[in-house]
Amino acid sequence: MSKKQEFNAFSSAQAEFDRIAELIGLEDGARQLLRNPMREYHFNIPVRMDDGSFQVFQGYRVQHNDARGPCKGGIRFHPQETVDTVRALSMWMTWKCAVVDLPLGGGKGGVICDPHHLSPREQEAICRGWVRQVFSNVGPVRDIPAPDVMTTSQHMLWMLDEYEAINGGHYPGTITGKPVGMGGSLGRTQATGYGVVYTLREALKELGIKPQDTTASVQGFGNVSQYAIELYGRLGGKTVSVSCWDQAEEASFCFVKPEGIDLTELQGITDHFGGIDQARAKDLGYKILPGESWISQDVDILLPAALENQINVDNVNMINDRVKVIAEGANGPTAPAADPYLKEKGIFVIPDFLANAGGVTCSYFEQVQSNMNYFWELGEVLSKLDVKMTAAYYAVSDLARKHEVTMRDAGYMLAINRVAMACRDRGWA
Ligand code: GLU
């Protein structure tokens, strides 16, 4: 069995936690508390399908820790979703909120389903069914969901509507990533991708590299990837390849243009799941390679912005010697076993829970605005986001330098210490 098939995101998240707990000398009580989620909800969502039949979908919400504030984290719709993946993602949300110093804890949700094969009405029924199962355990003061892989602002609005119908009032702070004009924040759509580039910009500054002298290869062509490519391009960087999942062929492909991809042109031939039309891309002069080729491109920067476990011991040696920085746009894209190889290669890794924290940071801004019912201009949102991401980047990088550890270890040290302190202060550990 290959390393890829063996991968269990939760065991890997726990192993990482145990390693850092040891490093910072965390006491036993806090270790026991933080290595598992505090609460989990597993439930069935029965849905009447368009053809009149019933299908039952498995749904989850996992609340890892809420010592620093209500749980926060997205809901994924994915056919390969597992409870262990949701557990891992909920733990990563705890570290993510703590590393950017948000007054929020970590949670995550999911439904095992494939929106590619569901009509909008069936998706709406899943969203409403999900809320009906957990409405008493989520909400503005308990746990605030948001979009994630294959969920959108429309899904969030259906969920909010169900929550408000059940509770009889307007509670826009229940959920984030809502459409603008319906309680959403300007900038939320761009926030994760832009946040990745704010941290990348600072990393390049520290490494003495000019963005305009760099090229990048990106895995994934969804929301995070597209906005990261846009802002990186505005800084002068050139994206030369992107890979994406092809639903019809059930495989991923890498689209390469050495002179630089044209973002708008590619967006014009992409479906709303981030799938690029191969025939049309070929006509536009893109070379199409197998999906994993994104990792072996001759570039300075790798930007994994798809799913977990994409850089692992099976493929880490395919990384080109020229690569200097990996900015992790996805959650958990690098398997911990691959980290020592990256260190040996001298690659500077901006870890996921720092690099992609722009999304939840803007979600926090959205919640603040929703609770006030007063909304900020785009410039104000983005400048607040930049300030928060840049401060978090330097908090981690200063600690990494001080303790001579990687950015990932420094980020974990900072986050775990903050969460453990909140648990101690509350008398939980
Ligand atoms: N799903 C995003 C993440 O993994 C955003 C979470 C949120 O906005 O609450 O960070």
Short mmCIF file of N, CA and C in Angstrom, two decimals, residues 173-302:
data_model
loop_
_atom_site.label_atom_id
_atom_site.label_comp_id
_atom_site.label_asym_id
_atom_site.label_seq_id
_atom_site.Cartn_x
_atom_site.Cartn_y
_atom_site.Cartn_z
N GLY A 173 -24.70 36.52 12.46
CA GLY A 173 -23.39 36.11 12.96
C GLY A 173 -23.28 34.60 13.15
N THR A 174 -24.33 33.86 12.70
CA THR A 174 -24.33 32.39 12.84
C THR A 174 -23.35 31.72 11.91
N ILE A 175 -23.14 32.35 10.75
CA ILE A 175 -22.38 31.68 9.69
C ILE A 175 -21.65 32.75 8.88
N THR A 176 -20.49 32.42 8.36
CA THR A 176 -19.77 33.42 7.56
C THR A 176 -19.56 32.89 6.14
N GLY A 177 -19.04 33.79 5.29
CA GLY A 177 -18.90 33.43 3.88
C GLY A 177 -20.23 33.58 3.16
N LYS A 178 -21.12 34.43 3.72
CA LYS A 178 -22.43 34.67 3.11
C LYS A 178 -22.25 35.62 1.91
N PRO A 179 -23.25 35.67 1.02
CA PRO A 179 -23.12 36.59 -0.11
C PRO A 179 -23.08 38.05 0.38
N VAL A 180 -22.32 38.87 -0.34
CA VAL A 180 -22.29 40.30 -0.02
C VAL A 180 -23.70 40.85 -0.24
N GLY A 181 -24.16 41.67 0.70
CA GLY A 181 -25.53 42.20 0.61
C GLY A 181 -26.49 41.34 1.42
N MET A 182 -26.07 40.14 1.79
CA MET A 182 -26.90 39.25 2.62
C MET A 182 -26.12 38.90 3.89
N GLY A 183 -25.40 39.88 4.41
CA GLY A 183 -24.64 39.66 5.64
C GLY A 183 -23.20 39.24 5.40
N GLY A 184 -22.81 39.16 4.14
CA GLY A 184 -21.42 38.79 3.83
C GLY A 184 -20.51 39.99 3.90
N SER A 185 -19.21 39.73 4.00
CA SER A 185 -18.24 40.83 4.04
C SER A 185 -17.60 40.97 2.67
N LEU A 186 -17.42 42.22 2.25
CA LEU A 186 -16.60 42.45 1.08
C LEU A 186 -15.23 41.85 1.38
N GLY A 187 -14.60 41.30 0.39
CA GLY A 187 -13.24 40.77 0.58
C GLY A 187 -13.19 39.34 1.06
N ARG A 188 -14.32 38.76 1.50
CA ARG A 188 -14.27 37.38 2.02
C ARG A 188 -13.90 36.39 0.91
N THR A 189 -14.40 36.64 -0.30
CA THR A 189 -14.10 35.73 -1.41
C THR A 189 -12.61 35.73 -1.72
N GLN A 190 -12.01 36.91 -1.69
CA GLN A 190 -10.58 37.02 -2.03
C GLN A 190 -9.68 36.61 -0.87
N ALA A 191 -10.24 36.65 0.38
CA ALA A 191 -9.40 36.67 1.58
C ALA A 191 -8.39 35.53 1.72
N THR A 192 -8.79 34.30 1.42
CA THR A 192 -7.84 33.20 1.65
C THR A 192 -6.67 33.30 0.66
N GLY A 193 -6.99 33.48 -0.61
CA GLY A 193 -5.94 33.58 -1.63
C GLY A 193 -5.04 34.79 -1.40
N TYR A 194 -5.64 35.93 -1.09
CA TYR A 194 -4.84 37.13 -0.83
C TYR A 194 -3.96 36.93 0.41
N GLY A 195 -4.56 36.30 1.44
CA GLY A 195 -3.80 36.07 2.67
C GLY A 195 -2.55 35.23 2.41
N VAL A 196 -2.69 34.22 1.54
CA VAL A 196 -1.54 33.38 1.19
C VAL A 196 -0.45 34.28 0.61
N VAL A 197 -0.85 35.20 -0.26
CA VAL A 197 0.15 36.04 -0.93
C VAL A 197 0.72 37.11 0.02
N TYR A 198 -0.08 37.59 0.98
CA TYR A 198 0.50 38.53 1.97
C TYR A 198 1.65 37.84 2.72
N THR A 199 1.44 36.56 3.10
CA THR A 199 2.52 35.87 3.83
C THR A 199 3.68 35.55 2.89
N LEU A 200 3.35 35.19 1.65
CA LEU A 200 4.41 34.90 0.66
C LEU A 200 5.26 36.15 0.41
N ARG A 201 4.58 37.30 0.29
CA ARG A 201 5.28 38.58 0.07
C ARG A 201 6.30 38.83 1.18
N GLU A 202 5.88 38.59 2.43
CA GLU A 202 6.80 38.83 3.56
C GLU A 202 7.93 37.80 3.58
N ALA A 203 7.61 36.56 3.23
CA ALA A 203 8.66 35.53 3.19
C ALA A 203 9.71 35.89 2.15
N LEU A 204 9.26 36.32 0.97
CA LEU A 204 10.21 36.68 -0.09
C LEU A 204 11.07 37.85 0.36
N LYS A 205 10.44 38.81 1.05
CA LYS A 205 11.17 39.97 1.58
C LYS A 205 12.29 39.49 2.52
N GLU A 206 11.93 38.59 3.43
CA GLU A 206 12.93 38.09 4.38
C GLU A 206 14.04 37.30 3.69
N LEU A 207 13.67 36.62 2.59
CA LEU A 207 14.67 35.81 1.88
C LEU A 207 15.47 36.65 0.88
N GLY A 208 15.11 37.92 0.75
CA GLY A 208 15.82 38.81 -0.17
C GLY A 208 15.53 38.49 -1.63
N ILE A 209 14.32 38.01 -1.92
CA ILE A 209 13.94 37.68 -3.31
C ILE A 209 12.85 38.65 -3.77
N LYS A 210 13.00 39.19 -4.98
CA LYS A 210 11.96 40.10 -5.50
C LYS A 210 10.86 39.26 -6.17
N PRO A 211 9.58 39.53 -5.84
CA PRO A 211 8.49 38.74 -6.45
C PRO A 211 8.57 38.75 -7.97
N GLN A 212 8.98 39.88 -8.55
CA GLN A 212 9.01 39.96 -10.02
C GLN A 212 10.08 39.07 -10.65
N ASP A 213 10.99 38.56 -9.80
CA ASP A 213 12.00 37.62 -10.33
C ASP A 213 11.58 36.17 -10.14
N THR A 214 10.33 35.94 -9.73
CA THR A 214 9.94 34.56 -9.40
C THR A 214 8.85 34.01 -10.33
N THR A 215 8.80 32.67 -10.36
CA THR A 215 7.72 31.98 -11.06
C THR A 215 7.09 30.98 -10.08
N ALA A 216 5.85 30.60 -10.36
CA ALA A 216 5.16 29.70 -9.43
C ALA A 216 4.38 28.63 -10.18
N SER A 217 4.23 27.49 -9.49
CA SER A 217 3.36 26.42 -9.97
C SER A 217 2.30 26.19 -8.89
N VAL A 218 1.04 26.14 -9.32
CA VAL A 218 -0.07 26.11 -8.37
C VAL A 218 -0.86 24.82 -8.52
N GLN A 219 -1.17 24.18 -7.41
CA GLN A 219 -2.04 23.01 -7.47
C GLN A 219 -3.46 23.41 -7.08
N GLY A 220 -4.41 23.14 -7.96
CA GLY A 220 -5.80 23.52 -7.71
C GLY A 220 -6.13 24.80 -8.45
N PHE A 221 -7.41 24.91 -8.87
CA PHE A 221 -7.81 26.16 -9.53
C PHE A 221 -9.18 26.58 -9.02
N GLY A 222 -9.34 26.47 -7.70
CA GLY A 222 -10.58 26.91 -7.06
C GLY A 222 -10.41 28.32 -6.53
N ASN A 223 -11.22 28.67 -5.56
CA ASN A 223 -11.24 30.03 -5.03
C ASN A 223 -9.88 30.49 -4.50
N VAL A 224 -9.24 29.67 -3.67
CA VAL A 224 -7.98 30.09 -3.04
C VAL A 224 -6.93 30.33 -4.12
N SER A 225 -6.80 29.35 -4.99
CA SER A 225 -5.79 29.41 -6.04
C SER A 225 -5.99 30.63 -6.95
N GLN A 226 -7.22 30.86 -7.41
CA GLN A 226 -7.44 31.94 -8.37
C GLN A 226 -7.10 33.31 -7.79
N TYR A 227 -7.49 33.56 -6.54
CA TYR A 227 -7.17 34.88 -5.95
C TYR A 227 -5.69 34.99 -5.59
N ALA A 228 -5.08 33.87 -5.23
CA ALA A 228 -3.63 33.91 -4.95
C ALA A 228 -2.88 34.24 -6.24
N ILE A 229 -3.26 33.60 -7.34
CA ILE A 229 -2.59 33.85 -8.63
C ILE A 229 -2.77 35.32 -9.02
N GLU A 230 -3.97 35.85 -8.78
CA GLU A 230 -4.25 37.24 -9.16
C GLU A 230 -3.33 38.21 -8.41
N LEU A 231 -3.28 38.07 -7.08
CA LEU A 231 -2.49 39.03 -6.30
C LEU A 231 -0.98 38.82 -6.51
N TYR A 232 -0.58 37.56 -6.62
CA TYR A 232 0.84 37.26 -6.88
C TYR A 232 1.24 37.90 -8.22
N GLY A 233 0.35 37.84 -9.20
CA GLY A 233 0.61 38.47 -10.50
C GLY A 233 0.74 39.98 -10.37
N ARG A 234 -0.11 40.57 -9.52
CA ARG A 234 -0.03 42.03 -9.33
C ARG A 234 1.27 42.44 -8.64
N LEU A 235 1.85 41.51 -7.86
CA LEU A 235 3.15 41.81 -7.23
C LEU A 235 4.30 41.62 -8.23
N GLY A 236 3.97 41.10 -9.40
CA GLY A 236 5.00 40.93 -10.43
C GLY A 236 5.38 39.49 -10.68
N GLY A 237 4.85 38.55 -9.87
CA GLY A 237 5.19 37.14 -10.02
C GLY A 237 4.50 36.52 -11.24
N LYS A 238 5.11 35.46 -11.77
CA LYS A 238 4.55 34.81 -12.96
C LYS A 238 4.17 33.36 -12.64
N THR A 239 2.88 33.05 -12.76
CA THR A 239 2.43 31.67 -12.56
C THR A 239 2.55 30.94 -13.90
N VAL A 240 3.31 29.85 -13.92
CA VAL A 240 3.53 29.16 -15.20
C VAL A 240 2.76 27.86 -15.32
N SER A 241 2.21 27.37 -14.21
CA SER A 241 1.38 26.17 -14.35
C SER A 241 0.35 26.08 -13.24
N VAL A 242 -0.80 25.52 -13.61
CA VAL A 242 -1.83 25.22 -12.60
C VAL A 242 -2.36 23.82 -12.88
N SER A 243 -2.70 23.13 -11.81
CA SER A 243 -3.30 21.81 -12.03
C SER A 243 -4.72 21.84 -11.49
N CYS A 244 -5.56 20.98 -12.01
CA CYS A 244 -6.92 20.92 -11.47
C CYS A 244 -7.51 19.53 -11.70
N TRP A 245 -8.59 19.26 -11.02
CA TRP A 245 -9.28 17.99 -11.10
C TRP A 245 -10.22 18.00 -12.31
N ASP A 246 -10.18 16.92 -13.10
CA ASP A 246 -11.11 16.81 -14.22
C ASP A 246 -12.17 15.78 -13.85
N GLN A 247 -13.38 16.26 -13.65
CA GLN A 247 -14.45 15.41 -13.15
C GLN A 247 -14.78 14.27 -14.12
N ALA A 248 -14.81 14.58 -15.43
CA ALA A 248 -15.19 13.56 -16.42
C ALA A 248 -14.14 12.45 -16.46
N GLU A 249 -12.87 12.82 -16.40
CA GLU A 249 -11.81 11.81 -16.50
C GLU A 249 -11.40 11.24 -15.14
N GLU A 250 -11.94 11.82 -14.07
CA GLU A 250 -11.61 11.41 -12.70
C GLU A 250 -10.10 11.35 -12.49
N ALA A 251 -9.44 12.40 -12.92
CA ALA A 251 -7.99 12.52 -12.76
C ALA A 251 -7.66 14.01 -12.78
N SER A 252 -6.46 14.35 -12.28
CA SER A 252 -6.10 15.76 -12.37
C SER A 252 -5.08 15.97 -13.48
N PHE A 253 -5.05 17.19 -13.98
CA PHE A 253 -4.16 17.55 -15.09
C PHE A 253 -3.49 18.88 -14.78
N CYS A 254 -2.32 19.04 -15.39
CA CYS A 254 -1.54 20.25 -15.13
C CYS A 254 -1.44 21.04 -16.43
N PHE A 255 -1.79 22.32 -16.37
CA PHE A 255 -1.82 23.19 -17.55
C PHE A 255 -0.62 24.13 -17.49
N VAL A 256 0.26 23.98 -18.47
CA VAL A 256 1.54 24.72 -18.40
C VAL A 256 1.66 25.73 -19.53
N LYS A 257 2.12 26.95 -19.19
CA LYS A 257 2.45 27.97 -20.19
C LYS A 257 3.69 28.69 -19.67
N PRO A 258 4.88 28.37 -20.22
CA PRO A 258 6.12 28.93 -19.67
C PRO A 258 6.16 30.46 -19.67
N GLU A 259 5.45 31.11 -20.61
CA GLU A 259 5.47 32.58 -20.63
C GLU A 259 4.50 33.17 -19.59
N GLY A 260 3.80 32.31 -18.87
CA GLY A 260 2.88 32.78 -17.82
C GLY A 260 1.44 32.53 -18.23
N ILE A 261 0.66 31.96 -17.34
CA ILE A 261 -0.75 31.70 -17.65
C ILE A 261 -1.51 33.03 -17.66
N ASP A 262 -2.60 33.07 -18.42
CA ASP A 262 -3.46 34.26 -18.40
C ASP A 262 -4.66 33.89 -17.52
N LEU A 263 -4.71 34.50 -16.35
CA LEU A 263 -5.72 34.12 -15.35
C LEU A 263 -7.14 34.28 -15.89
N THR A 264 -7.41 35.46 -16.48
CA THR A 264 -8.78 35.73 -16.95
C THR A 264 -9.17 34.74 -18.05
N GLU A 265 -8.22 34.47 -18.92
CA GLU A 265 -8.49 33.53 -20.02
C GLU A 265 -8.82 32.14 -19.46
N LEU A 266 -8.03 31.69 -18.46
CA LEU A 266 -8.29 30.37 -17.88
C LEU A 266 -9.62 30.35 -17.11
N GLN A 267 -9.90 31.46 -16.41
CA GLN A 267 -11.17 31.52 -15.66
C GLN A 267 -12.36 31.39 -16.62
N GLY A 268 -12.18 31.91 -17.83
CA GLY A 268 -13.24 31.87 -18.83
C GLY A 268 -13.54 30.45 -19.32
N ILE A 269 -12.63 29.51 -19.09
CA ILE A 269 -12.88 28.12 -19.56
C ILE A 269 -12.90 27.14 -18.36
N THR A 270 -13.29 27.68 -17.20
CA THR A 270 -13.29 26.87 -15.97
C THR A 270 -14.71 26.79 -15.40
N ASP A 271 -15.10 25.59 -14.94
CA ASP A 271 -16.43 25.48 -14.31
C ASP A 271 -16.35 25.97 -12.86
N HIS A 272 -17.50 26.04 -12.18
CA HIS A 272 -17.46 26.65 -10.85
C HIS A 272 -16.86 25.73 -9.78
N PHE A 273 -16.42 24.53 -10.15
CA PHE A 273 -15.68 23.69 -9.20
C PHE A 273 -14.17 23.83 -9.42
N GLY A 274 -13.78 24.69 -10.36
CA GLY A 274 -12.35 24.88 -10.64
C GLY A 274 -11.81 23.90 -11.67
N GLY A 275 -12.69 23.28 -12.43
CA GLY A 275 -12.25 22.34 -13.48
C GLY A 275 -12.03 23.09 -14.80
N ILE A 276 -10.82 22.97 -15.36
CA ILE A 276 -10.50 23.68 -16.61
C ILE A 276 -10.81 22.77 -17.80
N ASP A 277 -11.42 23.35 -18.86
CA ASP A 277 -11.76 22.61 -20.07
C ASP A 277 -10.48 22.31 -20.86
N GLN A 278 -10.14 21.01 -20.96
CA GLN A 278 -8.85 20.64 -21.58
C GLN A 278 -8.75 21.01 -23.06
N ALA A 279 -9.81 20.73 -23.82
CA ALA A 279 -9.74 20.99 -25.27
C ALA A 279 -9.53 22.48 -25.53
N ARG A 280 -10.28 23.31 -24.80
CA ARG A 280 -10.17 24.76 -25.04
C ARG A 280 -8.81 25.28 -24.56
N ALA A 281 -8.28 24.67 -23.48
CA ALA A 281 -6.97 25.10 -22.99
C ALA A 281 -5.89 24.76 -24.02
N LYS A 282 -6.03 23.60 -24.65
CA LYS A 282 -5.07 23.19 -25.69
C LYS A 282 -5.09 24.21 -26.83
N ASP A 283 -6.30 24.61 -27.24
CA ASP A 283 -6.43 25.61 -28.32
C ASP A 283 -5.76 26.92 -27.94
N LEU A 284 -5.74 27.22 -26.64
CA LEU A 284 -5.15 28.49 -26.19
C LEU A 284 -3.64 28.35 -25.96
N GLY A 285 -3.10 27.21 -26.31
CA GLY A 285 -1.63 27.05 -26.26
C GLY A 285 -1.08 26.48 -24.97
N TYR A 286 -1.95 25.92 -24.12
CA TYR A 286 -1.44 25.31 -22.88
C TYR A 286 -0.96 23.89 -23.16
N LYS A 287 0.17 23.54 -22.56
CA LYS A 287 0.63 22.16 -22.63
C LYS A 287 -0.07 21.42 -21.47
N ILE A 288 -0.62 20.25 -21.75
CA ILE A 288 -1.35 19.54 -20.69
C ILE A 288 -0.57 18.29 -20.27
N LEU A 289 -0.24 18.25 -18.98
CA LEU A 289 0.57 17.15 -18.44
C LEU A 289 -0.24 16.43 -17.35
N PRO A 290 0.23 15.24 -16.94
CA PRO A 290 -0.47 14.58 -15.82
C PRO A 290 -0.47 15.48 -14.58
N GLY A 291 -1.51 15.31 -13.76
CA GLY A 291 -1.74 16.23 -12.63
C GLY A 291 -0.55 16.45 -11.71
N GLU A 292 0.17 15.36 -11.40
CA GLU A 292 1.21 15.50 -10.39
C GLU A 292 2.42 16.30 -10.91
N SER A 293 2.42 16.60 -12.21
CA SER A 293 3.53 17.39 -12.78
C SER A 293 3.63 18.78 -12.15
N TRP A 294 2.55 19.25 -11.52
CA TRP A 294 2.62 20.59 -10.91
C TRP A 294 3.80 20.68 -9.94
N ILE A 295 4.12 19.53 -9.32
CA ILE A 295 5.12 19.52 -8.26
C ILE A 295 6.55 19.55 -8.81
N SER A 296 6.73 19.11 -10.06
CA SER A 296 8.09 19.00 -10.60
C SER A 296 8.47 20.15 -11.52
N GLN A 297 7.63 21.17 -11.59
CA GLN A 297 7.92 22.30 -12.48
C GLN A 297 9.18 23.05 -12.04
N ASP A 298 9.86 23.62 -13.04
CA ASP A 298 11.09 24.38 -12.79
C ASP A 298 10.71 25.81 -12.38
N VAL A 299 10.33 25.96 -11.10
CA VAL A 299 9.82 27.25 -10.60
C VAL A 299 10.46 27.57 -9.24
N ASP A 300 10.23 28.80 -8.78
CA ASP A 300 10.76 29.22 -7.47
C ASP A 300 9.78 28.93 -6.34
N ILE A 301 8.49 28.94 -6.69
CA ILE A 301 7.46 28.84 -5.64
C ILE A 301 6.45 27.75 -5.98
N LEU A 302 6.13 26.92 -4.99
CA LEU A 302 5.03 25.96 -5.15
C LEU A 302 3.88 26.41 -4.27
#
